[in-house]
Coordinates of N, CA and C in Angstrom, one line a residue:
M528 N 0.8 -1.2 0.0 CA 0.0 0.0 0.0 C 0.9 1.2 0.0
T529 N 0.6 2.2 -0.9 CA 1.4 3.4 -1.1 C 0.7 4.5 -0.3
V530 N 1.5 5.1 0.6 CA 1.0 6.2 1.4 C 1.4 7.6 0.7
R531 N 0.4 8.4 0.4 CA 0.6 9.6 -0.2 C 1.2 10.6 0.7
R532 N 2.4 11.2 0.4 CA 3.0 12.2 1.3 C 2.3 13.5 1.1
L533 N 2.3 14.2 2.2 CA 1.7 15.6 2.1 C 2.6 16.5 1.3
S534 N 2.0 17.3 0.5 CA 2.8 18.3 -0.3 C 3.3 19.3 0.7
L535 N 4.2 20.1 0.2 CA 4.8 21.2 1.1 C 3.7 22.2 1.5
V536 N 2.8 22.5 0.6 CA 1.7 23.4 0.9 C 0.9 22.8 2.1
D537 N 0.5 21.5 1.9 CA -0.3 20.8 2.9 C 0.4 20.8 4.3
Q538 N 1.8 20.6 4.2 CA 2.5 20.5 5.5 C 2.5 21.9 6.2
V539 N 2.5 23.0 5.5 CA 2.5 24.3 6.1 C 1.0 24.5 6.6
R540 N 0.0 24.1 5.9 CA -1.4 24.2 6.4 C -1.6 23.5 7.6
R541 N -1.1 22.2 7.7 CA -1.3 21.4 8.8 C -0.5 22.0 10.0
G542 N 0.7 22.5 9.8 CA 1.4 23.1 10.9 C 0.7 24.3 11.5
L543 N 0.1 25.2 10.6 CA -0.7 26.3 11.1 C -2.0 25.9 11.8
L544 N -2.6 24.9 11.3 CA -3.8 24.4 11.9 C -3.5 23.8 13.3
D545 N -2.3 23.1 13.4 CA -1.9 22.7 14.7 C -1.7 23.8 15.7
D546 N -1.2 25.0 15.2 CA -1.0 26.1 16.0 C -2.4 26.6 16.6
L547 N -3.4 26.5 15.8 CA -4.8 26.9 16.2 C -5.3 25.9 17.3
V548 N -5.1 24.6 17.1 CA -5.6 23.6 18.0 C -4.9 23.8 19.3
L549 N -3.6 23.9 19.3 CA -2.8 24.0 20.5 C -2.8 25.3 21.3
G550 N -3.4 26.3 20.6 CA -3.5 27.6 21.2 C -2.3 28.5 21.0
T551 N -1.3 28.0 20.2 CA -0.1 28.8 19.9 C -0.5 30.1 19.2
L552 N -1.6 30.0 18.3 CA -2.2 31.1 17.7 C -3.7 31.2 18.1
S553 N -4.1 32.3 18.6 CA -5.4 32.5 19.1 C -6.2 33.5 18.2
P554 N -7.5 33.5 18.3 CA -8.3 34.5 17.5 C -7.8 35.9 17.7
G555 N -7.5 36.6 16.6 CA -7.0 38.0 16.7 C -5.5 38.1 16.6
D556 N -4.8 37.0 16.8 CA -3.3 37.0 16.7 C -2.9 37.3 15.3
K557 N -1.8 38.0 15.1 CA -1.2 38.3 13.8 C -0.3 37.1 13.4
L558 N -0.4 36.7 12.1 CA 0.4 35.6 11.6 C 1.8 36.2 11.3
P559 N 2.8 35.4 11.6 CA 4.2 35.8 11.2 C 4.3 36.1 9.7
N560 N 5.2 36.9 9.3 CA 5.3 37.2 7.9 C 5.8 36.0 7.1
E561 N 5.7 36.1 5.7 CA 6.0 35.0 4.9 C 7.5 34.5 5.0
D562 N 8.4 35.4 5.3 CA 9.8 35.1 5.4 C 10.0 34.2 6.7
K563 N 9.4 34.6 7.8 CA 9.5 33.9 9.0 C 8.9 32.5 8.9
L564 N 7.7 32.4 8.3 CA 7.0 31.1 8.1 C 7.8 30.2 7.2
G565 N 8.4 30.8 6.1 CA 9.2 30.0 5.2 C 10.4 29.5 5.9
E566 N 11.0 30.2 6.7 CA 12.2 29.8 7.5 C 11.8 28.7 8.5
R567 N 10.6 28.8 9.1 CA 10.1 27.8 10.1 C 9.9 26.5 9.4
F568 N 9.2 26.5 8.3 CA 8.8 25.3 7.6 C 9.8 24.8 6.6
G569 N 10.8 25.6 6.3 CA 11.8 25.2 5.3 C 11.3 25.2 3.9
V570 N 10.4 26.2 3.6 CA 9.8 26.2 2.3 C 9.9 27.6 1.7
S571 N 9.6 27.8 0.4 CA 9.7 29.1 -0.2 C 8.5 30.0 0.2
R572 N 8.6 31.3 -0.1 CA 7.6 32.2 0.2 C 6.3 31.9 -0.6
A573 N 6.5 31.4 -1.8 CA 5.4 31.1 -2.7 C 4.6 29.9 -2.1
T574 N 5.3 29.0 -1.5 CA 4.6 27.9 -0.8 C 3.8 28.4 0.4
V575 N 4.4 29.2 1.2 CA 3.7 29.8 2.3 C 2.5 30.6 1.9
R576 N 2.7 31.4 0.8 CA 1.6 32.2 0.3 C 0.4 31.3 -0.1
E577 N 0.6 30.2 -0.8 CA -0.4 29.3 -1.2 C -1.1 28.6 0.0
A578 N -0.3 28.2 1.0 CA -0.9 27.6 2.2 C -1.8 28.6 2.9
V579 N -1.3 29.8 3.1 CA -2.1 30.8 3.8 C -3.3 31.2 3.0
L580 N -3.3 31.2 1.7 CA -4.4 31.6 0.9 C -5.5 30.5 1.1
G581 N -5.2 29.3 1.2 CA -6.2 28.2 1.4 C -6.9 28.4 2.8
L582 N -6.1 28.8 3.8 CA -6.7 29.1 5.1 C -7.5 30.3 5.1
L583 N -7.1 31.3 4.3 CA -8.0 32.5 4.2 C -9.3 32.2 3.5
E584 N -9.3 31.4 2.5 CA -10.5 31.0 1.8 C -11.4 30.2 2.6
A585 N -10.8 29.4 3.5 CA -11.6 28.5 4.4 C -12.1 29.3 5.6
G586 N -11.7 30.5 5.8 CA -12.2 31.3 7.0 C -11.4 31.2 8.2
Y587 N -10.3 30.4 8.3 CA -9.5 30.3 9.5 C -8.7 31.6 9.7
L588 N -8.3 32.3 8.6 CA -7.5 33.5 8.7 C -8.3 34.6 8.0
T589 N -7.9 35.9 8.3 CA -8.5 37.0 7.7 C -7.3 38.0 7.4
R590 N -7.4 38.8 6.3 CA -6.4 39.7 5.9 C -6.9 41.1 6.2
R591 N -6.1 42.0 6.8 CA -6.4 43.4 7.1 C -5.5 44.2 6.2
H592 N -6.1 45.0 5.3 CA -5.3 45.8 4.4 C -4.3 46.7 5.1
G593 N -3.1 46.6 4.6 CA -2.0 47.4 5.2 C -1.5 47.0 6.5
S594 N -2.1 45.9 7.1 CA -1.7 45.5 8.4 C -1.1 44.1 8.5
G595 N -1.7 43.2 7.8 CA -1.2 41.8 7.8 C -2.3 40.8 7.8
T596 N -2.0 39.5 8.1 CA -2.9 38.4 8.2 C -3.1 38.0 9.6
Y597 N -4.4 37.8 10.0 CA -4.7 37.5 11.4 C -5.5 36.2 11.5
V598 N -5.5 35.6 12.7 CA -6.4 34.5 13.0 C -7.8 35.0 13.1
A599 N -8.8 34.4 12.3 CA -10.1 34.9 12.2 C -10.9 34.8 13.6
E600 N -11.7 35.8 13.9 CA -12.5 35.7 15.1 C -14.0 35.4 14.8
A601 N -14.4 35.6 13.6 CA -15.9 35.4 13.3 C -16.0 34.9 11.8
P602 N -15.8 33.6 11.6 CA -16.1 33.0 10.3 C -17.6 33.2 10.0
R603 N -18.0 32.6 8.8 CA -19.3 32.9 8.2 C -20.5 32.7 9.0
S604 N -21.0 31.5 9.2 CA -22.3 31.3 9.9 C -22.0 30.4 11.1
R605 N -22.8 30.5 12.1 CA -22.5 29.9 13.4 C -23.7 29.2 14.0
H606 N -23.4 28.1 14.8 CA -24.5 27.5 15.5 C -23.9 26.9 16.8
P607 N -24.6 26.9 17.9 CA -24.1 26.5 19.2 C -24.0 25.0 19.4
L608 N -23.0 24.6 20.2 CA -22.9 23.2 20.6 C -23.5 23.0 22.0
E609 N -24.2 23.9 22.5 CA -24.9 23.7 23.8 C -26.1 22.8 23.7
S610 N -26.6 22.6 22.5 CA -27.7 21.8 22.2 C -27.4 21.0 20.9
I611 N -28.2 20.0 20.6 CA -28.0 19.2 19.3 C -28.2 20.1 18.1
V612 N -27.3 20.1 17.2 CA -27.4 21.0 16.1 C -28.3 20.5 15.0
D613 N -29.2 21.3 14.5 CA -30.1 20.9 13.4 C -29.4 21.6 12.2
Y614 N -28.6 20.8 11.4 CA -27.8 21.3 10.3 C -28.7 21.9 9.2
A615 N -29.8 21.2 8.9 CA -30.7 21.7 7.9 C -31.2 23.1 8.3
A616 N -31.6 23.3 9.6 CA -32.1 24.6 10.0 C -30.9 25.7 10.0
A617 N -29.7 25.2 10.3 CA -28.6 26.1 10.3 C -28.2 26.6 8.9
I618 N -28.3 25.7 7.9 CA -28.1 26.0 6.5 C -29.2 27.0 6.0
E619 N -30.4 26.7 6.4 CA -31.5 27.6 5.9 C -31.4 28.9 6.6
A620 N -31.0 29.0 7.9 CA -30.8 30.2 8.6 C -29.7 31.1 7.9
A621 N -28.7 30.4 7.3 CA -27.6 31.2 6.6 C -28.1 31.6 5.2
G622 N -29.3 31.4 4.9 CA -29.8 31.9 3.6 C -29.7 30.9 2.4
H623 N -29.4 29.6 2.7 CA -29.2 28.6 1.7 C -30.4 27.6 1.7
T624 N -30.5 26.9 0.6 CA -31.4 25.8 0.5 C -30.7 24.5 1.0
A625 N -31.3 23.9 2.0 CA -30.6 22.7 2.6 C -31.2 21.4 1.9
T626 N -30.3 20.5 1.5 CA -30.7 19.2 1.1 C -29.7 18.2 1.7
V627 N -30.1 16.9 1.7 CA -29.2 15.8 2.2 C -29.2 14.7 1.2
R628 N -28.0 14.1 1.0 CA -27.8 13.0 0.0 C -27.3 11.8 0.8
T629 N -28.1 10.7 0.8 CA -27.6 9.5 1.5 C -26.7 8.7 0.5
L630 N -25.5 8.5 1.0 CA -24.5 7.8 0.1 C -24.6 6.3 0.3
K631 N -24.7 5.8 1.6 CA -24.7 4.4 1.8 C -25.2 4.1 3.2
E632 N -26.0 3.0 3.3 CA -26.4 2.5 4.6 C -26.0 1.0 4.7
T633 N -25.2 0.7 5.8 CA -24.6 -0.6 5.9 C -24.8 -1.1 7.3
V634 N -25.1 -2.4 7.4 CA -25.1 -3.1 8.7 C -23.9 -4.0 8.7
R635 N -23.1 -3.8 9.8 CA -21.8 -4.5 9.9 C -21.4 -4.8 11.3
A636 N -20.4 -5.6 11.5 CA -19.9 -5.9 12.9 C -19.3 -4.6 13.5
A637 N -19.6 -4.4 14.8 CA -19.1 -3.3 15.5 C -17.6 -3.4 15.7
T638 N -16.9 -2.2 15.6 CA -15.5 -2.2 16.0 C -15.4 -2.2 17.5
P639 N -14.2 -2.5 18.1 CA -14.1 -2.5 19.5 C -14.5 -1.2 20.2
E640 N -14.2 0.0 19.5 CA -14.6 1.3 20.1 C -16.1 1.4 20.1
E641 N -16.8 1.0 18.9 CA -18.2 1.1 18.8 C -18.9 0.2 19.9
F642 N -18.4 -1.0 20.1 CA -19.0 -1.9 21.1 C -18.8 -1.3 22.5
E643 N -17.7 -0.7 22.7 CA -17.4 -0.1 24.1 C -18.5 0.9 24.4
H644 N -18.9 1.7 23.4 CA -19.8 2.8 23.7 C -21.3 2.4 23.5
L645 N -21.6 1.6 22.5 CA -22.9 1.3 22.1 C -23.4 -0.1 22.7
H646 N -22.5 -0.9 23.2 CA -22.8 -2.2 23.7 C -23.6 -3.0 22.7
A647 N -23.2 -3.0 21.4 CA -23.9 -3.7 20.4 C -22.9 -4.5 19.5
D648 N -23.2 -5.7 19.2 CA -22.3 -6.5 18.3 C -22.3 -6.0 16.9
T649 N -23.5 -5.6 16.4 CA -23.6 -5.1 15.1 C -24.1 -3.7 15.1
V650 N -23.7 -2.9 14.1 CA -24.2 -1.5 14.0 C -24.7 -1.2 12.6
T651 N -25.6 -0.2 12.5 CA -26.0 0.4 11.2 C -25.2 1.6 11.0
E652 N -24.5 1.7 9.9 CA -23.7 2.9 9.6 C -24.4 3.7 8.4
L653 N -24.6 4.9 8.6 CA -25.3 5.8 7.6 C -24.3 6.9 7.2
E654 N -24.0 6.9 5.9 CA -23.1 7.9 5.3 C -24.0 8.9 4.5
R655 N -23.8 10.2 4.9 CA -24.6 11.2 4.2 C -23.7 12.4 3.9
V656 N -24.2 13.2 2.9 CA -23.6 14.5 2.6 C -24.7 15.5 2.7
R657 N -24.5 16.6 3.5 CA -25.5 17.7 3.5 C -25.0 18.8 2.6
L658 N -25.9 19.4 1.9 CA -25.6 20.4 0.9 C -26.3 21.7 1.1
A659 N -25.6 22.8 0.8 CA -26.2 24.1 0.8 C -26.2 24.7 -0.6
D660 N -27.4 24.9 -1.1 CA -27.6 25.3 -2.5 C -26.9 24.4 -3.5
G661 N -26.9 23.1 -3.1 CA -26.3 22.1 -4.0 C -24.9 21.8 -3.8
R662 N -24.2 22.6 -2.9 CA -22.8 22.5 -2.6 C -22.6 21.6 -1.4
P663 N -21.8 20.5 -1.5 CA -21.5 19.7 -0.3 C -20.8 20.5 0.8
V664 N -21.3 20.5 2.0 CA -20.7 21.3 3.1 C -20.4 20.4 4.3
I665 N -21.1 19.3 4.5 CA -20.9 18.4 5.6 C -21.0 16.9 5.1
Y666 N -19.9 16.1 5.4 CA -20.0 14.7 5.2 C -20.0 14.0 6.6
S667 N -20.9 13.1 6.8 CA -21.1 12.5 8.1 C -21.2 10.9 8.0
R668 N -20.8 10.3 9.1 CA -20.9 8.8 9.3 C -21.5 8.6 10.7
D669 N -22.8 8.3 10.7 CA -23.5 8.0 11.9 C -23.6 6.5 12.1
R670 N -23.4 6.1 13.4 CA -23.5 4.6 13.7 C -24.4 4.4 15.0
H671 N -25.3 3.5 14.9 CA -26.1 3.2 16.0 C -26.4 1.7 16.0
P672 N -26.8 1.1 17.2 CA -27.1 -0.4 17.2 C -28.0 -0.8 16.1
A673 N -27.6 -1.9 15.5 CA -28.4 -2.4 14.3 C -29.8 -2.9 14.7
N674 N -30.0 -3.3 16.0 CA -31.3 -3.8 16.4 C -32.3 -2.8 16.8
T675 N -31.9 -1.5 16.6 CA -32.9 -0.4 16.9 C -33.0 0.5 15.7
A676 N -34.2 1.2 15.6 CA -34.4 2.2 14.6 C -33.5 3.4 14.8
S677 N -33.5 4.3 13.9 CA -32.7 5.5 14.1 C -33.0 6.2 15.4
P678 N -32.0 6.5 16.2 CA -32.2 6.9 17.6 C -32.3 8.4 17.7
T679 N -32.5 9.1 16.6 CA -32.5 10.6 16.6 C -33.5 11.2 17.6
H680 N -34.7 10.6 17.7 CA -35.7 11.1 18.6 C -35.4 10.8 20.0
L681 N -34.4 9.9 20.3 CA -34.1 9.6 21.7 C -33.0 10.6 22.3
I682 N -32.3 11.2 21.4 CA -31.1 12.0 21.8 C -31.5 13.2 22.6
R683 N -30.8 13.3 23.8 CA -31.1 14.4 24.7 C -29.9 15.3 24.9
R684 N -28.7 14.8 24.7 CA -27.5 15.5 24.8 C -26.4 14.9 24.1
A685 N -25.3 15.6 23.8 CA -24.1 15.0 23.1 C -22.8 15.6 23.6
S686 N -21.8 14.8 23.4 CA -20.4 15.3 23.7 C -19.6 15.3 22.4
A687 N -19.0 16.4 22.1 CA -18.4 16.5 20.8 C -16.9 17.0 21.0
H688 N -16.0 16.4 20.2 CA -14.6 16.8 20.1 C -14.4 17.4 18.7
L689 N -13.9 18.7 18.7 CA -13.7 19.4 17.5 C -12.2 19.5 17.2
M690 N -11.8 19.3 15.9 CA -10.4 19.3 15.5 C -10.2 19.7 14.1
P691 N -9.5 20.8 13.8 CA -9.2 21.1 12.4 C -8.3 20.0 11.8
T692 N -8.6 19.7 10.5 CA -7.9 18.7 9.8 C -7.8 19.1 8.4
L693 N -7.2 18.2 7.6 CA -7.1 18.4 6.1 C -7.7 17.3 5.4
A694 N -8.3 17.5 4.3 CA -9.1 16.5 3.5 C -8.1 15.6 2.9
D695 N -8.3 14.2 3.1 CA -7.6 13.2 2.3 C -8.3 13.0 1.0
E696 N -7.9 12.0 0.2 CA -8.5 11.8 -1.1 C -10.0 11.4 -0.9
H697 N -10.3 10.6 0.1 CA -11.7 10.1 0.3 C -12.6 11.3 0.7
L698 N -12.2 12.1 1.6 CA -13.0 13.2 2.1 C -13.1 14.3 0.9
A699 N -12.0 14.5 0.2 CA -12.1 15.4 -0.9 C -13.1 15.0 -2.0
Q700 N -13.2 13.7 -2.2 CA -14.1 13.2 -3.2 C -15.6 13.4 -2.7
R701 N -15.8 13.1 -1.4 CA -17.1 13.2 -0.8 C -17.6 14.6 -0.8
L702 N -16.7 15.6 -0.6 CA -17.1 17.0 -0.4 C -16.8 17.8 -1.6
D703 N -16.3 17.2 -2.7 CA -16.0 17.9 -3.9 C -15.1 19.1 -3.7
I704 N -14.0 18.8 -3.0 CA -13.0 19.8 -2.7 C -11.6 19.2 -3.1
A705 N -10.6 20.0 -3.1 CA -9.2 19.6 -3.4 C -8.6 18.9 -2.2
P706 N -7.9 17.8 -2.4 CA -7.2 17.1 -1.3 C -6.3 18.2 -0.6
G707 N -6.2 18.1 0.7 CA -5.4 19.1 1.5 C -6.2 20.3 1.9
S708 N -7.5 20.4 1.5 CA -8.3 21.6 1.9 C -8.6 21.5 3.4
P709 N -8.7 22.6 4.1 CA -9.0 22.6 5.5 C -10.4 22.1 5.8
L710 N -10.6 21.3 6.8 CA -11.9 20.9 7.3 C -11.9 21.0 8.8
L711 N -13.1 21.0 9.3 CA -13.3 20.9 10.8 C -13.9 19.5 11.0
Q712 N -13.3 18.7 11.8 CA -13.8 17.3 12.1 C -14.5 17.4 13.5
V713 N -15.7 16.8 13.5 CA -16.4 16.7 14.8 C -16.7 15.2 15.1
D714 N -16.2 14.8 16.2 CA -16.3 13.4 16.7 C -17.3 13.5 17.9
Q715 N -18.5 12.9 17.7 CA -19.6 13.2 18.7 C -20.2 11.8 19.2
I716 N -20.5 11.8 20.5 CA -21.3 10.7 21.1 C -22.6 11.3 21.6
A717 N -23.7 10.8 21.1 CA -25.0 11.2 21.5 C -25.6 10.3 22.6
Y718 N -26.3 10.9 23.6 CA -26.9 10.1 24.7 C -28.4 10.3 24.8
D719 N -29.1 9.3 25.3 CA -30.5 9.4 25.6 C -30.7 10.0 27.0
A720 N -32.0 10.1 27.4 CA -32.3 10.7 28.7 C -31.6 10.0 29.9
P721 N -31.6 8.6 29.9 CA -30.9 7.9 31.0 C -29.4 8.0 31.0
G722 N -28.8 8.6 29.9 CA -27.4 8.7 29.8 C -26.7 7.6 29.0
R723 N -27.5 6.8 28.3 CA -26.9 5.7 27.5 C -26.4 6.3 26.1
A724 N -25.3 5.9 25.6 CA -24.8 6.3 24.3 C -25.7 5.6 23.3
V725 N -26.3 6.3 22.3 CA -27.2 5.7 21.4 C -26.7 6.0 19.9
M726 N -25.8 6.9 19.7 CA -25.2 7.1 18.4 C -23.9 7.7 18.4
L727 N -23.0 7.2 17.6 CA -21.7 7.8 17.4 C -21.6 8.5 16.0
S728 N -21.1 9.7 15.9 CA -21.0 10.4 14.7 C -19.6 10.9 14.4
L729 N -19.3 10.9 13.2 CA -18.1 11.5 12.7 C -18.5 12.5 11.6
E730 N -18.1 13.7 11.7 CA -18.5 14.7 10.7 C -17.3 15.5 10.2
W731 N -17.3 15.9 9.0 CA -16.3 16.7 8.4 C -17.0 17.9 7.7
H732 N -16.7 19.1 8.2 CA -17.3 20.4 7.8 C -16.4 21.1 6.9
V733 N -16.8 21.6 5.7 CA -16.0 22.4 4.9 C -15.7 23.7 5.6
G734 N -14.5 24.1 5.6 CA -14.0 25.2 6.4 C -14.7 26.5 6.3
D735 N -15.3 26.9 5.1 CA -15.9 28.2 5.0 C -17.4 28.1 5.1
A736 N -17.9 27.0 5.6 CA -19.4 26.8 5.6 C -20.0 27.2 7.0
F737 N -19.3 26.8 8.1 CA -19.9 27.0 9.4 C -18.8 27.3 10.4
E738 N -19.3 28.0 11.5 CA -18.5 28.1 12.7 C -19.3 27.5 13.8
L739 N -18.7 26.6 14.5 CA -19.3 26.0 15.6 C -18.9 26.7 16.9
I740 N -20.0 27.2 17.6 CA -19.7 28.0 18.8 C -20.0 27.1 20.0
L741 N -19.0 27.0 20.9 CA -19.2 26.2 22.1 C -19.5 27.2 23.3
N742 N -20.7 27.1 23.8 CA -21.2 27.9 24.9 C -21.0 27.1 26.2
R743 N -20.3 27.7 27.2 CA -20.1 27.0 28.5 C -20.9 27.6 29.6
R744 N -21.4 26.8 30.5 CA -22.2 27.3 31.6 C -21.4 27.0 32.9
A745 N -21.5 27.9 33.8 CA -20.9 27.7 35.1 C -21.6 26.6 35.9
S746 N -20.9 25.7 36.6 CA -21.6 24.6 37.3 C -22.1 25.2 38.6
A747 N -23.3 24.6 39.0 CA -23.9 25.1 40.3 C -23.1 24.7 41.5
D748 N -23.0 25.6 42.5 CA -22.3 25.2 43.7 C -23.2 24.4 44.6

């Protein structure tokens, strides 16, 4: 099996995305200039420029005329993670027509991780793409116990892990984007009222489509 090496542009993008994840770069921070980034990553200014352009187009960075490039504070449209997100409603609220395309529905043996959370030997996996005005913006893989119907109506809360990533060949094909494009990956576990895990979800969001806002509440004393 041949493993495709990341291009120099992808390596710079991944490095900058890592800075966002680790907090090395925070919203509002100014990006180092092309010379410093080229020196850091061992690449040309042209390579840095292309990598930064991809992050600008995806909404992770913003350019201020005469000042420089900064980490974006307010990408396009937003929806909170304090409750279960209705993506169709979020797309419509952003002024687009929402549609969904089911790619595949499969019943298969559960992986060890799926069995650990769902306590099921077999799972139903549903692959879908959500579209805004016909443009793919979210690719998802939902898994729930095969002996139950879709548990969407049972879901009362969810725990989600968010991580910037880059599209591999498979994700690029599903979302009709170039390999190496920035994506936001959401790894989520949904629970019913008694607290049982009823669905596992993996989602990949096109970078310029949504901003996910995490609202935190103070715990009661």
